[in-house]
C-alpha cells in the first residue's frame, strides 16, 4: 500500500499520544522534560505536518536539491506562499514573564497553579482554557476566530497532546511560538505571537571587530568587508543572508547560547523548505548546534543506496525517490591565516529518517558525494545540465544550452564548491582541472567567449583563485613538515616551499591580495623557525655538513622569493590592483 502523510510515524509508540489519530491512554502519554526529548517529539510533528503533508497535498511541491544543504548556502529567489512557515523557541526552564528578553503573548497551563487541592482536578480549568483561547483569538483574523473557538473550546491548547491539531492555526500566525517547562518540569506551549530580538547592527559590527575585519571609525574597511562578515556570521547559524524571520532566529539563538540557556530555536522558511534547528548541546562549545531536515530526491546514480532505501522502506515517494534527510553541521572559528577562511560551516553527519518508524539510517553520503559533483561539472561544460542555479543572487539560470549559460553555471559551481576543490584529494583536483581547461581553453570556443569577455573573465578569475589557493593550502600543510601524509625533513620542506612559490609567482598575473598576504605570513613563519635558525642558518658554513649547507642555500632562495612577493605586493598596491573573490556573490 502506498505511503501517505497520514501514516507518517504511525509505528512510533513513544509519542502516540500526539501523532496517532487514536486516543492514547494516560499510561501511553510520554512526559517531555528536557530539550532532547522535546526535540524528538517536535521533529516528528513538524516533519509530518510541515513537510510531508504539503508534499502530498500540493501538486507541485518544490523538493530541496541536496546541493542546497551543502555550505556555503545559496540566497533565495522564490517564496512559496502556499507552503507553511514558522519559527519557535523552547527554553528548558519555566518562563518569567517580565524578566524574559523577548515579547510574547502568554499562555497558562494548569500546573501554573500549584495549590495541592487543584492538582487532581482544578476548578479553574475552564477559566484557564477560556483565557488561552482568548489569547489565541486576539492574534487571529476575525473570520477564523469562531471556528477556532468551536474546535478548541473544551481543550487545553497549552498541552503538547493538542499541539499537532493546533499547528495549522499556528502556521497562519506571523510570529513565533514558545515552549517552556511548567512547575513539574513538563514542557507545554507557553506563548504565541513571539518576537525574537536580533540586534543585527550590533552583532554584525561586534563580530567584525572581533575577527579584525572592521576597525572603529573606518568606513572604507567596513564597506569593503561587510558582505564577507555578514555572510560568515549568518552561515555559522546555518543560513545565507536571508529574510527577517531566519535572521532574527539565528541571532536570537546566538544570544541565548551566550547566556548559557538550555534552548532550541527552530525555523521553517517558505523559501528554503528546510526545518532548521539551533540548539544547545553538550558537544557545542562555541556555537549552537545546527541541524536541517528536508525532503530531497536521491539521484538515480546512487544505485546501491537506492536499493538499500527501497528494501528498508525509507522512501516517502518511491517513484521520485523522495526521502526525509537530516543533516548536522559543524562550525569553524574564523582563521585569517587559513586559505579557506570563509569556511564557517561544514557537514558533520547525514542520515535518512524512516517515514513510519522514525529510525535513522546513519552514515549516508548524499550531499558531499564527489562522484556526483564531478558528473555535474561534466554536464555543465557539455551543455547537458538541465538543473537550475542562481547566478550572483539575482538571476535564475535554467539548463546549459548556450555558452553564456554554461559560463554562468560554471561561475556558480566554482563558488559553491570552492572550499572542496581547494581541500579535496589530488586526484579529484586534477580531474576538475582537466575538465575546466578542456572547456575554457578550447580554441573552438574563443569567438564565443570573446563575445562575452566580462563573463569569461569572471569565471577565469574564480578558477585562478582556486588554483592559487590550492597551492597556498599546500604551503599551509608544509608548516608542520607534513606532505601527502608523510613526515618530511627540513630540506624537503624548504625545497617544496621554493618550488610551490616559484609556480605561484608566475600565476599571480591574476592578483589576489588575500592569498599573497597568506603566502608572506606562512613564509615569515617558516623563516623564523628557531630550530632551523639555530642549527642551519646562524652557524658558519665550515661548521655545517653537506645536508646543512643544502638547507642554508635553499633557505636563502626562500628569502629571495619572499622579497619578490613583497615587491609584487607593493607594486600592485601602488597601482590599486586587487581581485577580492572570497566574498563575491555566487
Coordinates of C-alpha atoms in Angstrom, one line a residue:
X1 CA 0.0 0.0 0.0
X2 CA 1.3 3.5 -0.9
X3 CA 2.6 5.7 1.8
X4 CA 0.6 8.9 2.7
X5 CA 1.3 11.7 5.1
X6 CA -1.4 10.5 7.5
X7 CA 0.6 7.2 8.0
X8 CA 3.8 9.1 8.9
X9 CA 5.5 7.7 12.1
X10 CA 2.5 5.5 12.8
X11 CA 4.8 2.9 14.3
X12 CA 6.4 5.2 16.8
X13 CA 4.9 4.3 20.2
X14 CA 6.8 6.9 22.2
X15 CA 4.7 9.8 21.0
X16 CA 1.5 8.0 20.0
X17 CA -0.5 10.4 22.3
X18 CA 0.1 13.2 19.8
X19 CA 0.9 11.6 16.5
X20 CA -1.7 8.9 16.1
X21 CA -5.3 9.8 15.4
X22 CA -6.3 7.1 18.0
X23 CA -6.8 8.4 21.6
X24 CA -3.9 7.3 23.8
X25 CA -4.4 6.0 27.3
X26 CA -2.9 8.0 30.2
X27 CA -0.1 5.4 30.6
X28 CA 1.0 6.0 27.0
X29 CA 1.5 9.7 27.4
X30 CA 5.2 10.4 27.5
X31 CA 6.5 13.2 29.7
X32 CA 8.8 15.5 27.9
X33 CA 11.2 17.1 30.5
X34 CA 14.3 18.0 28.6
X35 CA 15.2 19.7 25.3
X36 CA 16.4 16.5 23.5
X37 CA 13.1 14.7 24.3
X38 CA 11.1 17.7 23.2
X39 CA 13.2 18.0 20.0
X40 CA 12.4 14.3 19.1
X41 CA 8.7 15.0 19.6
X42 CA 8.7 18.2 17.5
X43 CA 10.8 16.5 14.8
X44 CA 8.1 14.0 14.1
X45 CA 5.2 16.6 14.4
X46 CA 6.9 19.2 12.2
X47 CA 8.1 16.6 9.6
X48 CA 4.6 15.2 9.3
X49 CA 2.6 18.4 9.2
X50 CA 5.0 20.9 7.7
X51 CA 6.9 18.8 5.1
X52 CA 5.0 15.6 4.3
X53 CA 1.5 17.0 4.4
X54 CA 2.3 19.8 1.9
X55 CA 4.2 17.3 -0.3
X56 CA 1.2 15.1 -0.7
X57 CA -1.4 17.9 -0.8
X58 CA 0.2 20.3 -3.2
X59 CA 0.5 19.2 -6.9
X60 CA 4.0 20.7 -7.4
X61 CA 5.8 20.6 -4.1
X62 CA 9.4 22.1 -4.6
X63 CA 11.7 19.4 -3.3
X64 CA 15.0 20.6 -1.9
X65 CA 18.0 19.9 -4.1
X66 CA 20.6 18.1 -1.9
X67 CA 23.1 20.7 -3.2
X68 CA 21.2 23.4 -1.3
X69 CA 22.0 21.7 2.0
X70 CA 25.8 22.0 1.3
X71 CA 27.6 25.1 2.7
X72 CA 28.1 27.8 1.6
X73 CA 24.3 28.3 1.3
X74 CA 22.7 30.0 -1.7
X75 CA 20.5 33.0 -1.5
X76 CA 16.8 32.5 -2.1
X77 CA 14.9 34.0 -5.1
X78 CA 11.5 32.4 -4.6
X79 CA 9.0 32.5 -1.8
X80 CA 6.5 29.6 -2.0
X81 CA 3.5 31.3 -0.3
X82 CA 1.4 28.1 -0.3
X83 CA 4.0 26.3 1.9
X84 CA 4.0 26.5 5.7
X85 CA 6.5 28.6 7.6
X86 CA 7.1 29.2 11.3
X87 CA 9.6 30.0 14.0
X88 CA 9.7 28.9 17.6
X89 CA 11.8 28.8 20.7
X90 CA 11.9 26.2 23.5
X91 CA 13.6 27.0 26.9
X92 CA 14.5 24.3 29.3
X93 CA 13.1 26.2 32.3
X94 CA 9.9 27.9 33.5
X95 CA 9.3 31.4 32.0
X96 CA 9.5 34.6 34.0
X97 CA 7.2 36.9 32.0
X98 CA 8.6 40.2 33.0
X99 CA 12.2 39.1 33.0
X100 CA 12.4 37.5 29.6
X101 CA 14.4 39.3 26.8
X102 CA 11.7 38.7 24.2
X103 CA 8.0 39.7 23.8
X104 CA 5.2 37.2 23.6
X105 CA 1.5 36.6 24.5
X106 CA 1.5 34.3 27.5
X107 CA -0.5 31.0 27.7
X108 CA -1.2 29.3 31.0
X109 CA -1.1 25.6 31.9
X110 CA -3.0 24.0 34.8
X111 CA 0.3 23.5 36.7
X112 CA 0.8 27.2 36.9
X113 CA -1.5 26.9 39.9
X114 CA 0.3 24.8 42.5
X115 CA -2.2 24.6 45.3
X116 CA -2.4 21.0 46.4
X117 CA -6.2 20.7 46.2
X118 CA -6.1 21.8 42.5
X119 CA -3.7 19.2 41.2
X120 CA -6.1 16.4 40.5
X121 CA -9.0 18.4 39.2
X122 CA -8.5 22.2 39.1
X123 CA -11.8 24.2 39.5
X124 CA -10.1 26.9 37.4
X125 CA -9.7 24.7 34.4
X126 CA -12.5 26.2 32.4
X127 CA -11.4 29.8 33.0
X128 CA -7.7 28.9 32.1
X129 CA -8.9 27.3 28.9
X130 CA -11.0 30.3 28.1
X131 CA -8.2 32.7 28.8
X132 CA -5.9 30.8 26.5
X133 CA -8.5 30.7 23.7
X134 CA -8.9 34.5 24.1
X135 CA -5.2 35.0 23.7
X136 CA -5.1 33.0 20.5
X137 CA -8.2 34.7 19.0
X138 CA -6.7 38.1 19.6
X139 CA -4.0 37.3 17.0
X140 CA -6.2 35.5 14.5
X141 CA -8.2 37.1 11.6
X142 CA -11.8 37.7 12.7
X143 CA -13.2 35.2 10.2
X144 CA -11.1 32.4 11.8
X145 CA -12.0 33.1 15.4
X146 CA -15.4 31.4 15.6
X147 CA -14.1 28.2 14.0
X148 CA -11.1 28.2 16.4
X149 CA -13.4 28.6 19.5
X150 CA -15.6 25.8 18.3
X151 CA -12.7 23.4 17.8
X152 CA -10.8 24.1 21.0
X153 CA -13.3 25.5 23.5
X154 CA -13.1 22.4 25.8
X155 CA -9.4 21.6 25.1
X156 CA -6.2 22.7 26.7
X157 CA -4.3 24.4 23.9
X158 CA -1.2 24.6 26.0
X159 CA -0.9 20.8 26.2
X160 CA 1.5 19.0 23.8
X161 CA -1.2 16.4 23.3
X162 CA -3.1 19.1 21.3
X163 CA -0.2 20.7 19.6
X164 CA -0.5 18.8 16.2
X165 CA -4.2 19.8 16.0
X166 CA -3.2 23.3 16.8
X167 CA -0.4 23.5 14.3
X168 CA -2.4 24.6 11.2
X169 CA -3.6 27.6 13.2
X170 CA -0.1 28.4 14.5
X171 CA 1.2 28.2 10.9
X172 CA -1.2 31.0 10.0
X173 CA 0.3 33.4 12.6
X174 CA 3.0 35.8 11.6
X175 CA 5.3 35.4 14.6
X176 CA 6.9 32.7 16.7
X177 CA 5.5 30.4 19.4
X178 CA 7.2 29.4 22.7
X179 CA 7.6 26.2 24.7
X180 CA 8.9 26.1 28.2
X181 CA 8.6 24.0 31.4
X182 CA 5.9 24.1 34.0
X183 CA 6.4 23.7 37.7
X184 CA 6.6 19.9 37.3
X185 CA 9.3 20.3 34.6
X186 CA 7.0 19.2 31.8
X187 CA 7.1 21.1 28.5
X188 CA 4.0 22.9 27.3
X189 CA 3.0 25.6 24.8
X190 CA 3.6 28.7 26.9
X191 CA 3.3 31.6 24.4
X192 CA 2.4 32.8 20.9
X193 CA 3.0 35.9 18.8
X194 CA 6.6 36.0 20.0
X195 CA 9.1 38.5 18.6
X196 CA 12.8 37.5 18.6
X197 CA 15.2 40.4 19.3
X198 CA 18.0 40.3 16.7
X199 CA 20.2 43.5 17.2
X200 CA 21.6 42.8 13.8
X201 CA 23.7 46.0 13.6
X202 CA 25.3 45.5 17.0
X203 CA 26.0 41.8 16.4
X204 CA 27.4 42.3 12.9
X205 CA 29.8 45.1 14.0
X206 CA 30.9 43.4 17.2
X207 CA 31.7 40.2 15.2
X208 CA 33.5 42.1 12.5
X209 CA 35.6 43.9 15.1
X210 CA 36.4 40.6 16.9
X211 CA 37.7 39.0 13.7
X212 CA 39.5 42.3 12.8
X213 CA 37.6 42.8 9.6
X214 CA 36.3 46.1 10.9
X215 CA 38.1 48.9 12.6
X216 CA 36.3 51.6 14.7
X217 CA 35.5 54.6 12.5
X218 CA 37.0 53.1 9.3
X219 CA 34.1 53.4 6.8
X220 CA 36.1 52.2 3.8
X221 CA 37.2 49.0 5.6
X222 CA 33.6 48.4 6.8
X223 CA 32.3 48.8 3.2
X224 CA 35.0 46.5 1.8
X225 CA 34.4 43.7 4.3
X226 CA 30.8 44.0 5.4
X227 CA 29.4 41.4 3.0
X228 CA 32.1 38.9 4.0
X229 CA 31.4 39.4 7.7
X230 CA 27.6 39.3 7.2
X231 CA 27.8 36.1 5.2
X232 CA 30.2 34.4 7.6
X233 CA 28.1 35.3 10.6
X234 CA 24.9 34.0 9.1
X235 CA 26.5 30.8 7.8
X236 CA 27.7 30.0 11.4
X237 CA 24.0 29.6 12.1
X238 CA 23.0 27.7 9.0
X239 CA 21.7 30.4 6.7
X240 CA 22.8 32.7 3.8
X241 CA 22.0 36.4 4.0
X242 CA 18.2 35.9 4.2
X243 CA 14.8 37.2 5.4
X244 CA 14.0 38.7 8.8
X245 CA 12.4 35.5 10.1
X246 CA 15.5 33.4 9.8
X247 CA 17.9 36.3 10.5
X248 CA 16.2 37.0 13.8
X249 CA 16.1 33.3 14.7
X250 CA 19.8 32.9 14.1
X251 CA 20.8 36.0 16.2
X252 CA 18.4 35.1 18.9
X253 CA 19.9 31.7 19.2
X254 CA 23.3 33.3 19.3
X255 CA 22.2 35.4 22.2
X256 CA 20.6 32.5 24.1
X257 CA 23.8 30.4 23.7
X258 CA 25.9 33.2 25.1
X259 CA 23.6 33.4 28.1
X260 CA 24.1 29.7 28.8
X261 CA 20.4 28.8 28.3
X262 CA 19.2 25.3 27.6
X263 CA 17.2 26.0 24.4
X264 CA 16.2 25.2 20.9
X265 CA 15.3 27.7 18.2
X266 CA 13.6 26.3 15.2
X267 CA 12.5 27.9 11.9
X268 CA 10.9 26.8 8.7
X269 CA 11.2 29.2 5.8
X270 CA 8.8 29.3 2.9
X271 CA 11.8 29.8 0.6
X272 CA 14.3 27.2 1.8
X273 CA 11.7 24.5 2.7
X274 CA 14.1 23.3 5.5
X275 CA 13.4 22.8 9.2
X276 CA 16.5 24.4 10.7
X277 CA 17.2 23.8 14.4
X278 CA 19.7 25.7 16.5
X279 CA 20.1 24.2 20.0
X280 CA 22.4 23.9 23.0
X281 CA 24.3 20.6 23.1
X282 CA 27.0 19.2 25.3
X283 CA 29.4 19.0 22.3
X284 CA 28.6 22.5 21.2
X285 CA 31.2 24.7 23.0
X286 CA 31.3 27.9 20.9
X287 CA 28.1 28.0 18.8
X288 CA 24.7 26.3 18.9
X289 CA 24.3 23.0 17.2
X290 CA 22.9 23.4 13.6
X291 CA 20.7 20.8 12.0
X292 CA 18.5 20.8 8.9
X293 CA 15.7 18.5 7.9
X294 CA 14.2 18.5 4.4
X295 CA 12.6 16.4 1.7
X296 CA 15.1 15.5 -1.0
X297 CA 15.2 13.2 -4.0
X298 CA 18.0 10.7 -4.2
X299 CA 19.9 10.8 -7.5
X300 CA 19.5 7.6 -9.5
X301 CA 23.3 7.4 -9.7
X302 CA 23.4 6.2 -6.1
X303 CA 22.3 2.7 -7.2
X304 CA 23.5 0.9 -4.1
X305 CA 21.9 3.4 -1.7
X306 CA 18.6 3.4 -3.7
X307 CA 18.5 -0.4 -3.3
X308 CA 19.1 -0.2 0.5
X309 CA 16.5 2.5 0.9
X310 CA 13.9 0.6 -1.2
X311 CA 14.5 -2.6 0.8
X312 CA 14.2 -0.8 4.1
X313 CA 11.1 1.2 3.2
X314 CA 12.7 4.6 3.6
X315 CA 11.1 6.2 0.5
X316 CA 8.3 8.7 1.1
X317 CA 7.6 8.5 -2.7
X318 CA 9.3 5.5 -4.3
X319 CA 8.7 6.8 -7.9
X320 CA 10.5 10.1 -7.3
X321 CA 13.0 8.5 -4.7
X322 CA 12.0 11.1 -2.1
X323 CA 13.4 10.7 1.4
X324 CA 13.5 12.7 4.7
X325 CA 17.1 13.8 5.1
X326 CA 18.6 15.2 8.3
X327 CA 22.0 17.0 8.1
X328 CA 24.0 18.0 11.1
X329 CA 26.7 20.7 10.8
X330 CA 30.0 21.7 12.5
X331 CA 31.0 25.3 12.9
X332 CA 34.5 26.7 12.4
X333 CA 36.1 29.7 14.0
X334 CA 37.3 32.4 11.7
X335 CA 41.0 32.0 11.0
X336 CA 42.6 34.8 8.9
X337 CA 45.6 32.6 8.2
X338 CA 43.6 29.8 6.7
X339 CA 43.3 29.9 2.9
X340 CA 39.7 28.7 3.4
X341 CA 39.0 31.5 5.9
X342 CA 35.4 31.9 4.5
X343 CA 34.5 28.3 5.7
X344 CA 32.1 28.9 8.6
X345 CA 30.3 25.6 8.4
X346 CA 30.9 22.0 7.2
X347 CA 28.8 18.9 7.1
X348 CA 29.2 16.7 10.2
X349 CA 26.6 13.9 9.6
X350 CA 23.9 12.9 7.3
X351 CA 21.1 10.4 8.0
X352 CA 17.8 9.4 6.4
X353 CA 14.7 9.1 8.6
X354 CA 12.3 6.2 8.2
X355 CA 8.8 7.7 7.4
X356 CA 7.0 5.0 9.6
X357 CA 9.4 4.1 12.4
X358 CA 11.4 7.4 12.5
X359 CA 14.5 5.1 12.7
X360 CA 17.5 6.9 11.2
X361 CA 19.8 5.4 8.6
X362 CA 23.2 6.8 9.5
X363 CA 26.4 7.3 7.6
X364 CA 24.9 8.1 4.2
X365 CA 26.6 10.5 1.8
X366 CA 24.2 12.3 -0.4
X367 CA 25.2 16.0 -0.4
X368 CA 29.0 15.6 -0.3
X369 CA 29.4 12.9 -3.0
X370 CA 32.5 13.6 -5.1
X371 CA 31.3 11.4 -8.0
X372 CA 28.0 13.3 -8.4
X373 CA 29.8 16.6 -8.0
X374 CA 32.2 15.8 -10.8
X375 CA 29.4 14.5 -13.1
X376 CA 27.6 17.8 -12.7
X377 CA 30.7 19.6 -13.8
X378 CA 30.9 17.4 -16.9
X379 CA 27.2 18.0 -17.6
X380 CA 27.7 21.8 -17.4
X381 CA 30.7 22.0 -19.8
X382 CA 29.0 19.6 -22.3
X383 CA 25.7 21.6 -22.2
X384 CA 23.8 18.6 -20.8
X385 CA 22.9 20.1 -17.4
X386 CA 19.2 20.7 -17.0
X387 CA 19.0 21.9 -13.5
X388 CA 18.6 25.4 -12.1
X389 CA 21.3 27.7 -10.5
X390 CA 21.2 31.2 -9.1
X391 CA 23.8 33.5 -10.7
X392 CA 25.0 36.3 -8.4
X393 CA 21.9 36.0 -6.2
X394 CA 19.7 37.8 -8.7
X395 CA 19.4 35.7 -11.9
X396 CA 18.0 32.2 -12.3
X397 CA 19.8 30.2 -15.0
X398 CA 18.0 27.1 -16.3
X399 CA 19.8 24.4 -18.4
X400 CA 23.1 25.0 -20.3
X401 CA 22.1 25.2 -23.9
X402 CA 24.3 28.2 -24.6
X403 CA 27.9 29.1 -23.7
X404 CA 26.6 32.1 -21.7
X405 CA 24.5 29.8 -19.5
X406 CA 27.4 27.3 -19.2
X407 CA 29.7 30.1 -18.0
X408 CA 27.2 31.3 -15.5
X409 CA 26.6 27.8 -14.2
X410 CA 30.4 27.3 -14.0
X411 CA 30.7 30.6 -12.0
X412 CA 28.1 29.3 -9.6
X413 CA 29.6 25.8 -9.4
X414 CA 33.1 27.1 -8.7
X415 CA 31.8 29.4 -6.0
X416 CA 29.7 26.7 -4.4
X417 CA 32.4 24.1 -4.3
X418 CA 35.4 26.4 -3.9
X419 CA 36.3 25.1 -0.5
X420 CA 36.0 21.5 -1.5
X421 CA 38.1 21.9 -4.6
X422 CA 40.8 23.6 -2.6
X423 CA 40.8 20.9 0.1
X424 CA 39.9 17.6 -1.6
X425 CA 42.3 15.0 -2.9
X426 CA 44.9 15.5 -5.7
X427 CA 43.0 13.0 -7.9
X428 CA 39.8 14.9 -7.6
X429 CA 41.5 18.2 -8.2
X430 CA 43.4 17.0 -11.3
X431 CA 40.1 15.7 -12.8
X432 CA 38.5 19.1 -12.2
X433 CA 41.4 21.0 -13.8
X434 CA 41.3 18.7 -16.8
X435 CA 37.6 19.3 -17.4
X436 CA 37.9 23.1 -16.9
X437 CA 41.0 23.5 -19.0
X438 CA 39.5 21.5 -21.9
X439 CA 36.5 23.8 -21.9
X440 CA 37.9 27.2 -21.0
X441 CA 41.0 26.9 -23.2
X442 CA 39.3 25.2 -26.1
X443 CA 40.2 27.2 -29.3
X444 CA 36.9 26.3 -30.9
X445 CA 35.1 28.4 -28.2
X446 CA 37.3 31.5 -28.5
X447 CA 34.9 33.5 -30.6
X448 CA 32.0 32.7 -28.3
X449 CA 34.0 33.6 -25.2
X450 CA 35.3 36.8 -26.8
X451 CA 31.7 38.0 -27.3
X452 CA 31.1 37.7 -23.6
X453 CA 34.5 38.7 -22.3
X454 CA 33.5 40.1 -19.0
X455 CA 31.6 36.9 -18.0
X456 CA 34.5 34.7 -19.2
X457 CA 36.9 36.8 -17.1
X458 CA 34.7 36.4 -14.1
X459 CA 34.8 32.6 -14.4
X460 CA 38.6 32.6 -15.1
X461 CA 39.3 34.8 -12.1
X462 CA 37.3 32.4 -9.8
X463 CA 39.2 29.5 -11.4
X464 CA 42.5 31.2 -10.9
X465 CA 41.7 32.0 -7.3
X466 CA 41.1 28.3 -6.7
X467 CA 44.3 27.2 -8.4
X468 CA 46.4 29.7 -6.4
X469 CA 44.5 28.9 -3.1
X470 CA 45.2 25.2 -3.7
X471 CA 49.0 25.9 -3.7
X472 CA 48.7 28.2 -0.6
X473 CA 47.0 25.3 1.2
X474 CA 49.9 23.1 0.3
X475 CA 52.2 25.7 1.9
X476 CA 50.0 25.7 5.0
X477 CA 50.3 21.9 5.3
X478 CA 54.1 22.2 4.9
X479 CA 54.4 24.3 8.0
X480 CA 54.3 21.3 10.2
X481 CA 56.7 19.4 7.9
X482 CA 53.9 17.1 6.7
X483 CA 53.4 16.4 3.0
X484 CA 50.9 14.0 1.5
X485 CA 50.6 12.2 4.8
X486 CA 54.3 11.8 5.4
X487 CA 56.8 13.5 7.8
X488 CA 59.5 15.2 5.8
X489 CA 62.9 16.8 6.6
X490 CA 63.7 20.5 6.8
X491 CA 65.5 20.3 3.4
X492 CA 62.5 18.7 1.7
X493 CA 60.1 21.2 3.3
X494 CA 62.2 24.2 2.1
X495 CA 62.6 22.7 -1.3
X496 CA 58.9 22.2 -1.7
X497 CA 58.3 25.8 -0.5
X498 CA 60.6 27.1 -3.1
X499 CA 59.0 25.0 -5.9
X500 CA 55.4 26.0 -5.0
X501 CA 56.3 29.7 -4.6
X502 CA 58.1 29.7 -7.9
X503 CA 54.9 28.4 -9.6
X504 CA 52.8 30.9 -7.7
X505 CA 55.0 33.8 -8.7
X506 CA 54.0 33.2 -12.4
X507 CA 50.4 32.6 -11.6
X508 CA 49.7 35.9 -9.8
X509 CA 49.1 37.7 -13.1
X510 CA 45.6 37.4 -11.6
X511 CA 46.4 39.0 -8.3
X512 CA 44.6 38.3 -5.1
X513 CA 45.9 40.2 -2.2
X514 CA 44.4 37.9 0.5
X515 CA 46.4 35.0 -1.0
X516 CA 49.6 37.0 -1.3
X517 CA 49.3 38.1 2.3
X518 CA 48.9 34.5 3.4
X519 CA 52.0 33.4 1.4
X520 CA 54.0 36.1 3.1
X521 CA 52.6 35.2 6.5
X522 CA 53.4 31.5 6.0
X523 CA 56.9 32.3 4.6
X524 CA 57.8 34.5 7.5
X525 CA 56.7 31.9 10.0
X526 CA 58.9 29.3 8.3
X527 CA 61.9 31.7 8.2
X528 CA 61.5 32.4 11.9
X529 CA 61.6 28.7 13.0
X530 CA 64.0 28.8 16.0
X531 CA 65.4 25.3 15.4
X532 CA 66.1 26.0 11.7
X533 CA 67.8 29.2 12.5
X534 CA 69.9 27.8 15.4
X535 CA 71.1 24.7 13.6
X536 CA 71.4 25.7 10.0
X537 CA 71.3 29.5 9.4
X538 CA 73.4 31.1 12.2
X539 CA 76.3 28.6 12.2
X540 CA 79.2 29.4 9.8
X541 CA 79.3 27.3 6.6
X542 CA 82.5 25.5 7.5
X543 CA 80.7 24.1 10.6
X544 CA 77.8 22.7 8.5
X545 CA 77.5 19.3 6.9
X546 CA 76.6 18.8 3.3
X547 CA 73.0 18.5 4.3
X548 CA 73.2 21.6 6.4
X549 CA 74.7 23.6 3.5
X550 CA 71.9 22.5 1.3
X551 CA 69.3 23.6 3.9
X552 CA 71.0 27.0 4.3
X553 CA 71.2 27.5 0.5
X554 CA 67.5 26.6 0.0
X555 CA 66.6 28.9 2.9
X556 CA 68.3 31.7 1.0
X557 CA 66.3 31.0 -2.1
X558 CA 63.1 31.2 0.0
X559 CA 64.2 34.6 1.4
X560 CA 64.7 35.9 -2.1
X561 CA 61.3 34.6 -3.2
X562 CA 59.6 36.3 -0.3
X563 CA 61.3 39.5 -1.2
X564 CA 60.0 39.2 -4.7
X565 CA 56.4 38.6 -3.4
X566 CA 56.8 41.7 -1.2
X567 CA 57.9 43.7 -4.3
X568 CA 54.9 42.4 -6.3
X569 CA 52.5 43.3 -3.5
X570 CA 54.0 46.8 -3.2
X571 CA 53.7 47.4 -6.9
X572 CA 50.1 46.1 -7.1
X573 CA 49.1 48.3 -4.1
X574 CA 50.6 51.4 -5.7
X575 CA 48.5 50.6 -8.8
X576 CA 45.4 49.8 -6.8
X577 CA 45.1 46.3 -8.2
X578 CA 43.3 43.6 -6.3
X579 CA 40.7 41.0 -7.1
X580 CA 38.8 40.1 -3.9
X581 CA 36.9 36.9 -4.6
X582 CA 36.2 35.1 -1.5
X583 CA 33.2 37.2 -0.5
X584 CA 31.8 37.6 -4.0
X585 CA 28.1 36.7 -4.5
X586 CA 27.5 33.5 -6.3

